[in-house]
Amino acid sequence: AAPGFLLLALLLAAAGVLGPTPLFGGVMEENACRADVIASYETVGAQLDEIIPAGARVYWRGGLSPAPLLYLADIRIYPPQLNDGYSVRIGGDPQELYRMGFWNAELSRQWLNEADYLLVEARLVSDAFKEQVAGQYEELQPLGRTDPCRAGSEIHIYRRLQ
């Protein structure tokens, strides 16, 4: 048992010493993204603030971080959407779900019918989504990426037709 224990201890010590080195645990530097995500949020937020007027109802499907919404003056949002897909439930009573901070497909449809603007991340803009909003909204020029390191994080803006 003693030689096995000694071998295990030696192996763990070697892993502890060599693990943080580029040989065993390093990051491939050429794949590391060094972009300034906060600056991207500021840029996209400022652009949104120029487009969306105060008091507008905003439907948000803009990804994991609703930080760009912080730059908008006095908008009305649907709070359960701020947690993105983490707060989505299948089925259930819409009023009860909303009260508990969740949402489902029925609430999403209701909000799509109420909102003045839709902010949707590019990866979520499907043909089915476009069909769902056709005739109710016009698409404006999409904004840049909220996360420069992640393709599909561009924000598409839809304005309700009058």
Short mmCIF file of C-alpha atoms in Angstrom, two decimals:
data_model
loop_
_atom_site.label_atom_id
_atom_site.label_comp_id
_atom_site.label_asym_id
_atom_site.label_seq_id
_atom_site.Cartn_x
_atom_site.Cartn_y
_atom_site.Cartn_z
CA ALA A 1 0.00 0.00 0.00
CA ALA A 2 2.91 2.33 0.73
CA PRO A 3 4.31 2.32 -2.86
CA GLY A 4 0.80 3.03 -4.26
CA PHE A 5 0.30 5.89 -1.83
CA LEU A 6 3.73 7.31 -2.67
CA LEU A 7 2.99 7.08 -6.41
CA LEU A 8 -0.38 8.82 -5.96
CA ALA A 9 1.18 11.59 -3.86
CA LEU A 10 3.91 12.06 -6.46
CA LEU A 11 1.34 12.21 -9.26
CA LEU A 12 -0.78 14.79 -7.42
CA ALA A 13 2.28 16.91 -6.65
CA ALA A 14 3.34 16.83 -10.31
CA ALA A 15 -0.16 17.79 -11.43
CA GLY A 16 -0.22 20.68 -8.95
CA VAL A 17 3.11 21.99 -10.20
CA LEU A 18 2.59 21.42 -13.93
CA GLY A 19 -1.17 22.04 -14.15
CA PRO A 20 -1.00 25.84 -14.36
CA THR A 21 1.69 25.79 -17.05
CA PRO A 22 0.88 26.26 -20.74
CA LEU A 23 1.90 22.66 -21.32
CA PHE A 24 -0.99 21.20 -19.28
CA GLY A 25 -3.43 23.91 -18.31
CA GLY A 26 -2.73 26.96 -20.41
CA VAL A 27 -5.14 28.97 -22.51
CA MET A 28 -4.60 29.03 -26.22
CA GLU A 29 -3.81 32.72 -26.53
CA GLU A 30 -4.76 32.95 -30.19
CA ASN A 31 -8.35 31.95 -29.26
CA ALA A 32 -8.70 34.27 -26.25
CA CYS A 33 -10.97 37.24 -26.87
CA ARG A 34 -9.65 40.50 -25.53
CA ALA A 35 -12.52 42.76 -26.57
CA ASP A 36 -14.07 45.27 -24.18
CA VAL A 37 -17.58 43.95 -23.54
CA ILE A 38 -18.51 46.88 -21.29
CA ALA A 39 -17.64 49.33 -24.06
CA SER A 40 -19.88 47.31 -26.40
CA TYR A 41 -22.77 47.57 -23.94
CA GLU A 42 -22.22 51.32 -23.69
CA THR A 43 -22.16 51.73 -27.47
CA VAL A 44 -25.25 49.61 -28.09
CA GLY A 45 -27.04 51.25 -25.15
CA ALA A 46 -26.34 54.75 -26.48
CA GLN A 47 -27.59 53.74 -29.93
CA LEU A 48 -30.76 52.27 -28.45
CA ASP A 49 -31.32 55.44 -26.43
CA GLU A 50 -31.31 57.46 -29.67
CA ILE A 51 -33.92 55.16 -31.23
CA ILE A 52 -36.33 54.23 -28.43
CA PRO A 53 -38.34 57.07 -26.87
CA ALA A 54 -39.08 57.42 -23.17
CA GLY A 55 -42.19 55.59 -22.07
CA ALA A 56 -41.95 52.93 -24.79
CA ARG A 57 -42.89 49.33 -24.00
CA VAL A 58 -39.87 47.17 -24.83
CA TYR A 59 -39.90 43.44 -25.48
CA TRP A 60 -36.39 42.11 -24.68
CA ARG A 61 -34.88 38.94 -26.11
CA GLY A 62 -31.40 40.39 -26.27
CA GLY A 63 -29.41 37.64 -24.66
CA LEU A 64 -28.01 36.84 -21.29
CA SER A 65 -27.24 40.40 -20.23
CA PRO A 66 -29.88 43.12 -20.32
CA ALA A 67 -27.17 45.72 -19.54
CA PRO A 68 -27.87 47.79 -22.72
CA LEU A 69 -31.35 48.52 -21.32
CA LEU A 70 -29.72 50.50 -18.51
CA TYR A 71 -28.94 53.24 -21.02
CA LEU A 72 -32.58 53.79 -22.01
CA ALA A 73 -34.58 56.55 -20.38
CA ASP A 74 -37.84 55.61 -18.67
CA ILE A 75 -38.87 52.55 -20.68
CA ARG A 76 -41.43 49.93 -19.68
CA ILE A 77 -40.17 46.35 -19.78
CA TYR A 78 -41.46 42.87 -19.08
CA PRO A 79 -39.27 41.97 -16.07
CA PRO A 80 -39.38 38.15 -16.38
CA GLN A 81 -37.58 38.47 -19.74
CA LEU A 82 -34.50 39.93 -18.07
CA ASN A 83 -33.37 36.44 -17.03
CA ASP A 84 -33.62 35.28 -20.62
CA GLY A 85 -34.33 31.57 -21.04
CA TYR A 86 -33.66 30.81 -17.38
CA SER A 87 -37.11 32.06 -16.42
CA VAL A 88 -39.07 30.45 -19.28
CA ARG A 89 -41.56 27.75 -18.36
CA ILE A 90 -43.57 25.42 -20.57
CA GLY A 91 -47.28 25.80 -19.96
CA GLY A 92 -48.69 27.04 -16.68
CA ASP A 93 -51.01 29.83 -15.66
CA PRO A 94 -49.62 33.04 -17.21
CA GLN A 95 -50.69 35.30 -14.33
CA GLU A 96 -49.17 33.00 -11.73
CA LEU A 97 -45.97 32.61 -13.73
CA TYR A 98 -45.64 36.37 -14.14
CA ARG A 99 -46.23 36.91 -10.43
CA MET A 100 -43.37 34.52 -9.67
CA GLY A 101 -40.99 36.13 -12.20
CA PHE A 102 -41.41 33.55 -14.96
CA TRP A 103 -42.88 33.63 -18.45
CA ASN A 104 -44.10 31.22 -21.10
CA ALA A 105 -45.09 31.21 -24.78
CA GLU A 106 -48.53 32.68 -24.00
CA LEU A 107 -47.01 35.66 -22.16
CA SER A 108 -44.47 36.09 -24.95
CA ARG A 109 -47.28 36.33 -27.52
CA GLN A 110 -49.16 38.80 -25.32
CA TRP A 111 -46.07 40.99 -24.94
CA LEU A 112 -45.37 40.83 -28.68
CA ASN A 113 -48.88 42.21 -29.24
CA GLU A 114 -48.39 45.02 -26.68
CA ALA A 115 -44.80 46.19 -27.14
CA ASP A 116 -43.79 49.32 -29.01
CA TYR A 117 -40.29 47.96 -29.73
CA LEU A 118 -38.80 44.49 -29.91
CA LEU A 119 -35.11 44.02 -29.16
CA VAL A 120 -34.02 40.56 -30.27
CA GLU A 121 -30.57 39.03 -30.42
CA ALA A 122 -29.61 37.90 -33.94
CA ARG A 123 -29.35 34.23 -32.99
CA LEU A 124 -33.05 34.32 -31.98
CA VAL A 125 -34.34 35.97 -35.17
CA SER A 126 -35.79 32.97 -37.01
CA ASP A 127 -38.11 32.78 -39.98
CA ALA A 128 -40.90 31.78 -37.59
CA PHE A 129 -40.25 34.90 -35.49
CA LYS A 130 -40.27 37.11 -38.59
CA GLU A 131 -43.60 35.61 -39.66
CA GLN A 132 -45.02 36.14 -36.18
CA VAL A 133 -44.26 39.88 -36.22
CA ALA A 134 -44.90 40.51 -39.93
CA GLY A 135 -47.45 43.24 -40.50
CA GLN A 136 -47.15 44.51 -36.91
CA TYR A 137 -43.52 45.67 -36.85
CA GLU A 138 -40.90 47.07 -39.17
CA GLU A 139 -37.29 46.06 -38.71
CA LEU A 140 -34.81 48.88 -38.25
CA GLN A 141 -31.07 48.69 -38.89
CA PRO A 142 -29.56 46.05 -36.54
CA LEU A 143 -26.99 47.22 -34.01
CA GLY A 144 -23.53 45.82 -33.40
CA ARG A 145 -22.68 42.95 -31.11
CA THR A 146 -23.35 43.31 -27.42
CA ASP A 147 -20.55 40.78 -26.94
CA PRO A 148 -17.77 41.34 -29.48
CA CYS A 149 -16.49 37.82 -28.81
CA ARG A 150 -19.77 36.08 -29.66
CA ALA A 151 -21.23 35.86 -33.13
CA GLY A 152 -25.01 36.29 -33.20
CA SER A 153 -25.12 38.83 -30.37
CA GLU A 154 -26.16 41.68 -32.65
CA ILE A 155 -29.41 43.36 -31.58
CA HIS A 156 -32.24 43.51 -34.11
CA ILE A 157 -34.75 46.29 -33.52
CA TYR A 158 -38.39 46.12 -34.52
CA ARG A 159 -40.67 49.16 -34.26
CA ARG A 160 -44.45 48.77 -34.11
CA LEU A 161 -46.21 49.98 -37.22
CA GLN A 162 -48.73 52.71 -36.52
#
